[in-house]
Short mmCIF file of C-alpha atoms in Angstrom, two decimals:
data_model
loop_
_atom_site.label_atom_id
_atom_site.label_comp_id
_atom_site.label_asym_id
_atom_site.label_seq_id
_atom_site.Cartn_x
_atom_site.Cartn_y
_atom_site.Cartn_z
CA MET Z 1 -63.47 187.74 -217.93
CA MET Z 2 -65.17 185.21 -220.22
CA ILE Z 3 -62.28 185.48 -222.64
CA ARG Z 4 -59.81 184.72 -219.82
CA ARG Z 5 -61.79 181.66 -218.73
CA ASP Z 6 -61.98 180.48 -222.36
CA LEU Z 7 -58.22 180.89 -222.71
CA LEU Z 8 -57.58 178.90 -219.51
CA LYS Z 9 -60.00 176.22 -220.68
CA SER Z 10 -58.24 176.03 -224.02
CA ALA Z 11 -54.87 175.76 -222.27
CA VAL Z 12 -56.05 172.92 -220.05
CA LEU Z 13 -57.61 171.04 -222.96
CA GLY Z 14 -54.46 171.60 -224.98
CA ALA Z 15 -52.28 170.23 -222.20
CA ALA Z 16 -54.51 167.21 -221.89
CA ALA Z 17 -54.27 166.65 -225.62
CA ILE Z 18 -50.48 166.84 -225.43
CA ALA Z 19 -50.44 164.41 -222.48
CA THR Z 20 -52.40 161.90 -224.50
CA GLY Z 21 -50.73 162.84 -227.76
CA PRO Z 22 -47.87 161.26 -229.69
CA VAL Z 23 -45.35 161.23 -226.77
CA ALA Z 24 -47.62 159.41 -224.31
CA GLN Z 25 -48.97 157.21 -227.06
CA SER Z 26 -45.44 156.27 -228.13
CA GLU Z 27 -44.61 155.27 -224.53
CA THR Z 28 -47.70 153.10 -224.42
CA ALA Z 29 -46.77 151.60 -227.76
CA ARG Z 30 -43.25 150.84 -226.55
CA ALA Z 31 -44.65 149.11 -223.45
CA ALA Z 32 -46.96 147.07 -225.65
CA ASP Z 33 -44.05 146.16 -227.94
CA ALA Z 34 -41.94 145.13 -224.95
CA ALA Z 35 -44.53 142.69 -223.65
CA PRO Z 36 -44.19 140.22 -226.56
CA LEU Z 37 -40.40 140.53 -226.34
CA SER Z 38 -40.48 139.67 -222.63
CA ALA Z 39 -42.72 136.69 -223.37
CA LEU Z 40 -40.32 135.58 -226.10
CA SER Z 41 -37.40 135.88 -223.68
CA SER Z 42 -39.15 133.62 -221.18
CA GLU Z 43 -40.06 131.18 -223.93
CA LEU Z 44 -36.45 131.04 -225.13
CA ASP Z 45 -35.20 130.49 -221.58
CA HIS Z 46 -37.48 127.48 -221.33
CA GLN Z 47 -36.74 126.13 -224.81
CA LEU Z 48 -32.97 126.58 -224.77
CA PHE Z 49 -32.12 126.01 -221.12
CA GLY Z 50 -34.98 123.98 -219.68
CA GLY Z 51 -33.19 120.73 -220.40
CA ASP Z 52 -29.84 121.51 -218.80
CA ASP Z 53 -31.09 120.32 -215.36
CA LEU Z 54 -29.38 123.19 -213.54
CA ALA Z 55 -32.28 125.42 -212.47
CA ARG Z 56 -34.09 124.39 -209.31
CA PRO Z 57 -36.74 126.79 -207.93
CA ILE Z 58 -36.64 127.53 -204.20
CA PRO Z 59 -39.85 126.10 -202.67
CA THR Z 60 -42.07 128.48 -200.73
CA GLU Z 61 -43.43 125.71 -198.49
CA PRO Z 62 -41.80 122.77 -196.68
CA THR Z 63 -40.86 120.31 -199.42
CA VAL Z 64 -38.89 117.07 -199.34
CA SER Z 65 -35.98 117.37 -201.76
CA ASP Z 66 -35.77 114.55 -204.27
CA LEU Z 67 -32.00 114.87 -203.97
CA ALA Z 68 -31.95 114.17 -200.22
CA LYS Z 69 -34.91 111.85 -199.75
CA GLY Z 70 -33.82 108.63 -198.05
CA LEU Z 71 -30.40 109.93 -197.01
CA ASP Z 72 -29.23 109.84 -193.40
CA ARG Z 73 -26.54 112.49 -192.83
CA THR Z 74 -26.32 115.65 -194.94
CA LEU Z 75 -24.25 118.82 -194.67
CA ALA Z 76 -24.97 122.39 -195.85
CA LEU Z 77 -22.12 124.92 -195.84
CA GLY Z 78 -22.97 128.61 -196.29
CA GLY Z 79 -20.82 131.41 -197.66
CA GLY Z 80 -18.86 134.30 -196.20
CA GLY Z 81 -15.81 135.38 -198.21
CA GLU Z 82 -12.15 134.67 -197.57
CA TYR Z 83 -12.75 134.99 -193.84
CA TYR Z 84 -15.17 132.09 -193.86
CA VAL Z 85 -12.99 129.80 -195.99
CA ALA Z 86 -10.26 130.32 -193.39
CA TRP Z 87 -12.70 129.77 -190.51
CA TYR Z 88 -13.87 126.55 -192.16
CA CYS Z 89 -10.24 125.42 -192.52
CA GLY Z 90 -9.58 125.96 -188.83
CA PHE Z 91 -12.92 124.45 -187.81
CA PHE Z 92 -12.68 121.25 -189.84
CA HIS Z 93 -9.02 120.84 -188.88
CA GLY Z 94 -10.08 121.10 -185.24
CA LEU Z 95 -12.87 118.57 -185.74
CA TYR Z 96 -10.39 116.17 -187.32
CA ASP Z 97 -8.09 116.54 -184.33
CA HIS Z 98 -11.09 115.62 -182.15
CA GLY Z 99 -11.74 112.42 -184.08
CA LEU Z 100 -14.29 113.68 -186.62
CA ASP Z 101 -13.47 113.01 -190.26
CA MET Z 102 -16.03 115.29 -191.87
CA ALA Z 103 -15.21 113.97 -195.32
CA ALA Z 104 -16.54 110.55 -194.37
CA PHE Z 105 -19.70 111.35 -192.38
CA PRO Z 106 -22.11 113.16 -194.76
CA GLU Z 107 -23.76 111.38 -197.69
CA MET Z 108 -24.48 114.74 -199.34
CA VAL Z 109 -22.78 118.13 -199.12
CA VAL Z 110 -24.28 121.37 -200.45
CA GLY Z 111 -21.77 124.22 -200.60
CA THR Z 112 -22.34 127.89 -201.31
CA SER Z 113 -19.57 130.39 -202.03
CA ALA Z 114 -16.96 129.80 -199.30
CA GLY Z 115 -18.82 126.61 -198.47
CA SER Z 116 -18.39 125.37 -202.04
CA TYR Z 117 -14.61 125.66 -201.70
CA MET Z 118 -14.63 123.87 -198.39
CA GLY Z 119 -17.09 121.19 -199.46
CA SER Z 120 -15.32 120.42 -202.73
CA SER Z 121 -11.88 120.21 -201.12
CA LEU Z 122 -13.27 118.14 -198.25
CA THR Z 123 -15.16 115.60 -200.37
CA SER Z 124 -12.47 115.22 -203.03
CA GLY Z 125 -9.66 114.57 -200.56
CA HIS Z 126 -7.88 117.92 -200.79
CA PHE Z 127 -8.75 119.43 -197.42
CA LEU Z 128 -5.23 119.34 -195.98
CA ARG Z 129 -4.01 121.08 -199.13
CA LEU Z 130 -6.56 123.87 -198.68
CA ARG Z 131 -5.72 124.11 -194.97
CA MET Z 132 -2.00 124.50 -195.69
CA GLN Z 133 -2.67 127.07 -198.41
CA PHE Z 134 -4.75 129.22 -196.09
CA ASP Z 135 -2.18 128.85 -193.36
CA PHE Z 136 0.31 130.23 -195.89
CA PHE Z 137 -2.03 133.05 -196.92
CA GLY Z 138 -2.54 133.85 -193.25
CA HIS Z 139 1.18 134.57 -193.01
CA PHE Z 140 1.33 136.30 -196.40
CA PRO Z 141 -2.09 137.89 -197.04
CA ARG Z 142 -0.72 140.14 -199.78
CA ILE Z 143 -0.24 137.12 -202.04
CA LEU Z 144 -3.96 136.24 -201.87
CA ALA Z 145 -4.76 139.93 -202.33
CA HIS Z 146 -2.71 139.79 -205.54
CA LEU Z 147 -4.51 136.64 -206.74
CA ALA Z 148 -7.93 138.14 -205.99
CA PRO Z 149 -7.57 141.95 -206.07
CA LEU Z 150 -10.64 143.62 -204.56
CA SER Z 151 -9.55 147.17 -203.71
CA SER Z 152 -10.53 150.36 -205.58
CA PRO Z 153 -13.55 149.08 -207.51
CA ASN Z 154 -14.15 150.73 -210.88
CA ALA Z 155 -17.45 152.31 -211.94
CA SER Z 156 -18.97 149.11 -213.32
CA GLN Z 157 -17.98 147.18 -210.19
CA GLN Z 158 -19.40 149.90 -207.94
CA ARG Z 159 -22.74 149.66 -209.73
CA ALA Z 160 -22.97 145.91 -209.10
CA LEU Z 161 -21.79 146.22 -205.49
CA LYS Z 162 -24.18 149.05 -204.67
CA LEU Z 163 -27.20 147.42 -206.31
CA SER Z 164 -26.53 144.20 -204.40
CA ALA Z 165 -26.11 146.13 -201.14
CA ALA Z 166 -29.31 148.12 -201.73
CA ALA Z 167 -31.50 145.05 -202.41
CA LYS Z 168 -34.44 144.66 -200.03
CA ASP Z 169 -35.84 141.32 -201.18
CA GLY Z 170 -34.92 138.14 -203.01
CA GLU Z 171 -37.54 138.40 -205.74
CA LEU Z 172 -36.64 137.23 -209.24
CA ALA Z 173 -36.75 140.77 -210.65
CA THR Z 174 -34.32 141.96 -207.96
CA LEU Z 175 -31.88 139.15 -208.67
CA GLN Z 176 -32.09 139.89 -212.40
CA ILE Z 177 -31.13 143.54 -211.79
CA ILE Z 178 -28.15 142.48 -209.67
CA GLY Z 179 -27.26 139.78 -212.17
CA HIS Z 180 -27.31 142.15 -215.12
CA ALA Z 181 -25.00 144.52 -213.24
CA ALA Z 182 -22.75 141.55 -212.43
CA LEU Z 183 -22.61 140.64 -216.11
CA ALA Z 184 -21.65 144.21 -217.01
CA ALA Z 185 -18.96 144.58 -214.32
CA ASP Z 186 -15.35 144.80 -215.42
CA ASN Z 187 -13.95 142.59 -212.68
CA ARG Z 188 -10.23 141.98 -212.39
CA VAL Z 189 -10.83 138.33 -211.57
CA ASN Z 190 -13.17 136.74 -214.10
CA GLY Z 191 -13.51 133.93 -216.60
CA GLU Z 192 -10.62 131.51 -216.50
CA ALA Z 193 -8.93 133.51 -213.73
CA VAL Z 194 -11.74 132.58 -211.33
CA SER Z 195 -11.53 128.93 -212.33
CA ARG Z 196 -7.74 128.91 -211.90
CA LEU Z 197 -8.13 130.39 -208.42
CA ALA Z 198 -10.79 127.81 -207.54
CA ALA Z 199 -8.61 124.97 -208.84
CA LEU Z 200 -5.66 126.30 -206.85
CA LEU Z 201 -7.68 126.44 -203.64
CA THR Z 202 -9.55 123.16 -203.98
CA GLY Z 203 -7.16 120.97 -205.96
CA ASP Z 204 -10.12 119.71 -208.01
CA SER Z 205 -9.86 118.57 -211.58
CA ARG Z 206 -10.62 121.37 -214.02
CA THR Z 207 -12.18 118.90 -216.42
CA ASP Z 208 -14.49 116.74 -214.29
CA TRP Z 209 -16.83 116.57 -211.29
CA PRO Z 210 -15.24 113.65 -209.44
CA VAL Z 211 -17.45 113.46 -206.34
CA ALA Z 212 -21.10 112.38 -206.59
CA LYS Z 213 -22.09 113.63 -203.13
CA MET Z 214 -20.91 117.22 -203.69
CA TRP Z 215 -23.35 119.91 -204.86
CA THR Z 216 -22.82 123.63 -205.40
CA SER Z 217 -25.23 126.54 -205.71
CA ALA Z 218 -25.28 129.65 -207.88
CA VAL Z 219 -27.72 132.16 -209.38
CA ASP Z 220 -28.28 132.68 -213.12
CA CYS Z 221 -27.29 136.29 -213.82
CA TYR Z 222 -29.78 136.69 -216.67
CA THR Z 223 -32.89 134.91 -215.38
CA GLY Z 224 -32.32 135.15 -211.62
CA GLU Z 225 -33.00 131.41 -211.29
CA ARG Z 226 -31.36 129.37 -208.54
CA LEU Z 227 -28.90 126.82 -209.93
CA ILE Z 228 -27.93 123.62 -208.12
CA VAL Z 229 -25.10 121.63 -209.69
CA GLY Z 230 -24.35 117.98 -208.99
CA GLN Z 231 -22.23 115.41 -210.76
CA LYS Z 232 -24.86 114.27 -213.28
CA ALA Z 233 -25.87 117.76 -214.43
CA ALA Z 234 -22.25 118.90 -214.31
CA ARG Z 235 -21.11 116.18 -216.67
CA LYS Z 236 -24.11 116.81 -218.93
CA ASN Z 237 -23.11 120.48 -219.24
CA GLY Z 238 -19.33 120.06 -219.16
CA VAL Z 239 -18.94 121.75 -215.78
CA PRO Z 240 -15.90 120.73 -213.69
CA LEU Z 241 -16.10 121.02 -209.93
CA ALA Z 242 -13.63 123.91 -209.90
CA HIS Z 243 -16.05 125.87 -212.13
CA GLY Z 244 -18.93 125.01 -209.82
CA ALA Z 245 -17.05 126.41 -206.83
CA ALA Z 246 -15.96 129.44 -208.87
CA ALA Z 247 -19.52 130.24 -209.94
CA SER Z 248 -20.84 129.80 -206.41
CA SER Z 249 -18.35 132.41 -205.18
CA SER Z 250 -18.67 134.90 -208.07
CA LEU Z 251 -19.68 137.87 -205.93
CA PRO Z 252 -21.26 140.63 -208.09
CA GLY Z 253 -18.84 143.49 -208.66
CA THR Z 254 -15.94 141.48 -207.22
CA MET Z 255 -15.23 138.45 -209.38
CA GLY Z 256 -16.80 136.41 -212.16
CA PRO Z 257 -19.47 135.82 -213.35
CA THR Z 258 -18.59 132.22 -214.19
CA LEU Z 259 -20.02 130.11 -216.98
CA LEU Z 260 -21.97 127.00 -215.97
CA GLY Z 261 -22.86 125.23 -219.18
CA GLN Z 262 -24.32 128.15 -221.15
CA ARG Z 263 -25.43 130.16 -218.11
CA TYR Z 264 -23.35 132.94 -216.60
CA ALA Z 265 -23.74 132.57 -212.86
CA MET Z 266 -23.11 134.66 -209.76
CA ASP Z 267 -22.63 133.90 -206.07
CA GLY Z 268 -25.14 131.42 -204.67
CA GLY Z 269 -25.55 133.60 -201.57
CA ILE Z 270 -27.35 136.26 -203.60
CA CYS Z 271 -30.78 134.83 -202.85
CA SER Z 272 -33.29 134.44 -200.01
CA ASN Z 273 -32.10 130.93 -199.08
CA PRO Z 274 -28.34 131.60 -198.84
CA ALA Z 275 -27.27 128.17 -197.58
CA HIS Z 276 -29.79 126.39 -199.85
CA VAL Z 277 -30.91 124.18 -197.00
CA ASP Z 278 -34.06 123.20 -198.89
CA VAL Z 279 -31.85 120.94 -201.01
CA ILE Z 280 -31.15 118.69 -198.00
CA ALA Z 281 -34.76 118.67 -196.74
CA GLY Z 282 -36.01 115.13 -196.27
CA SER Z 283 -32.75 113.64 -195.08
CA LYS Z 284 -32.78 112.16 -191.58
CA ARG Z 285 -30.17 114.47 -190.03
CA ALA Z 286 -28.72 117.69 -191.43
CA LEU Z 287 -25.77 119.69 -190.14
CA VAL Z 288 -26.03 123.32 -191.27
CA ILE Z 289 -23.08 125.68 -190.82
CA THR Z 290 -23.46 129.38 -191.66
CA ILE Z 291 -21.43 132.45 -190.88
CA THR Z 292 -24.26 134.21 -188.99
CA ASP Z 293 -28.01 133.93 -188.50
CA GLY Z 294 -28.42 135.97 -191.69
CA LEU Z 295 -29.78 138.97 -189.79
CA THR Z 296 -26.56 140.01 -188.04
CA PRO Z 297 -23.63 141.66 -189.85
CA PRO Z 298 -21.21 141.38 -191.52
CA PHE Z 299 -23.11 141.19 -194.82
CA LEU Z 300 -22.02 140.67 -198.42
CA THR Z 301 -25.41 141.65 -199.91
CA GLY Z 302 -28.61 143.44 -198.96
CA VAL Z 303 -30.75 140.51 -200.09
CA PRO Z 304 -32.47 139.31 -196.87
CA HIS Z 305 -31.23 136.01 -195.46
CA PRO Z 306 -33.94 134.53 -193.20
CA ILE Z 307 -31.91 131.41 -192.40
CA ALA Z 308 -33.90 130.52 -189.27
CA GLU Z 309 -37.09 130.45 -191.36
CA ASN Z 310 -35.32 128.43 -194.07
CA ILE Z 311 -34.31 125.86 -191.45
CA LYS Z 312 -37.82 125.70 -189.95
CA GLN Z 313 -39.13 124.68 -193.36
CA VAL Z 314 -36.52 121.91 -193.52
CA GLU Z 315 -37.46 120.70 -190.04
CA ALA Z 316 -41.12 120.68 -191.07
CA THR Z 317 -40.28 117.89 -193.54
CA GLY Z 318 -39.10 115.71 -190.64
CA THR Z 319 -35.39 116.45 -190.92
CA LYS Z 320 -33.50 116.98 -187.65
CA VAL Z 321 -31.17 119.97 -187.94
CA LEU Z 322 -28.08 120.97 -185.97
CA TRP Z 323 -27.28 124.58 -186.82
CA ILE Z 324 -23.84 126.03 -186.10
CA LYS Z 325 -23.05 129.72 -186.67
CA ALA Z 326 -19.52 131.12 -186.84
CA ASP Z 327 -20.62 134.57 -185.57
CA PRO Z 328 -17.50 136.62 -186.43
CA PRO Z 329 -17.00 140.21 -185.20
CA THR Z 330 -19.67 142.38 -186.80
CA ASP Z 331 -17.25 145.09 -187.94
CA ILE Z 332 -14.82 143.03 -190.05
CA SER Z 333 -14.53 142.76 -193.82
CA LEU Z 334 -15.20 139.21 -194.97
CA VAL Z 335 -13.04 139.71 -198.07
CA ASP Z 336 -9.96 141.13 -196.34
CA PRO Z 337 -7.02 138.66 -196.57
CA LYS Z 338 -5.66 140.10 -193.32
CA GLN Z 339 -8.55 138.37 -191.53
CA ILE Z 340 -7.36 134.91 -192.59
CA ALA Z 341 -4.96 134.24 -189.70
CA PRO Z 342 -7.42 135.19 -186.92
CA ALA Z 343 -10.21 133.27 -188.69
CA LEU Z 344 -8.08 130.10 -188.77
CA ARG Z 345 -7.49 130.37 -185.03
CA THR Z 346 -11.11 131.17 -184.22
CA GLY Z 347 -12.40 128.26 -186.29
CA TYR Z 348 -10.00 125.81 -184.68
CA GLU Z 349 -10.98 126.93 -181.18
CA ARG Z 350 -14.68 126.71 -182.04
CA ALA Z 351 -14.25 123.06 -183.03
CA LYS Z 352 -13.38 122.25 -179.40
CA ILE Z 353 -16.86 123.44 -178.41
CA GLU Z 354 -18.84 121.82 -181.22
CA ALA Z 355 -17.06 118.46 -181.72
CA ASP Z 356 -18.98 116.52 -179.05
CA LYS Z 357 -22.31 118.00 -180.17
CA ILE Z 358 -21.67 116.84 -183.74
CA LYS Z 359 -20.57 113.38 -182.56
CA GLN Z 360 -23.80 112.96 -180.59
CA PHE Z 361 -25.94 114.34 -183.41
CA TRP Z 362 -24.45 112.05 -186.04
CA ALA Z 363 -23.83 109.02 -183.81
#
């Protein structure tokens, strides 16, 4: 009996020795080795990219934006796929027919994803071009499907899509995981193809950022940082407006990523402030237009979108906000070209309801 107990004791002590032996020690050593490498990575990010003026952290408390301080009327346009570009086209066309030239009213426009296309075409004088193009695509959705093929994602695309869908928060580490998958995705529409598509849709110069009041958003795929691009930073980094719109709409596992300066960027909606309303905080009056309240489907990512809370923080700075939500059917695909025609009609009809409210708000 004593021998048996001694054998068991020896076995337990042996197992403990193995657990703390070379294998466990090597794992500890690897973790220790990784720490300096992680610190070096952060240091390099700061040294090499800190001066490009693209990264702008999302504030956690109500904060007046230095970009909007002193401005009167500002406009934030959220994202929502091909459906939302078409809805915007119908909506802004309808507003124009009701006497509202939305290109002239705002002093600052912040566009994300679909909103970057709309904002850039609106501010640079190409809205009617975009409206006619989407009217054409509404009749011939297969042509847009050919320009931006999204069906049958391959393995690398599925990884990016599924990681984005499974996200439960907007923390930096989460965005880095999604961003790394976006970088590794073999998308059919990437690089120059994304920029060509953006230039086709917006009519913007592919070599310059012609409009000072237009800003786009994106997320750095490597660092997870929020990027806000305006004319000054764009010209400093050689970023044309078409590239800004392309980066802002580079949905992980679908298209892009797109190079902004020396940063590969993904869709600006892949963060916890999807319309980036903090950028217009401090202006006198802000019109915010999003596809939903952020809590109601359809969704393009699992990253939570607490838009109501985002707007409360803006209002806490003294900015008056008029928030308009498109609220499409919850069961549609936002990236299905077949939804373009109904979205154009729905947006135009919605303008009849909202036109007077906007006139009074911005009077």
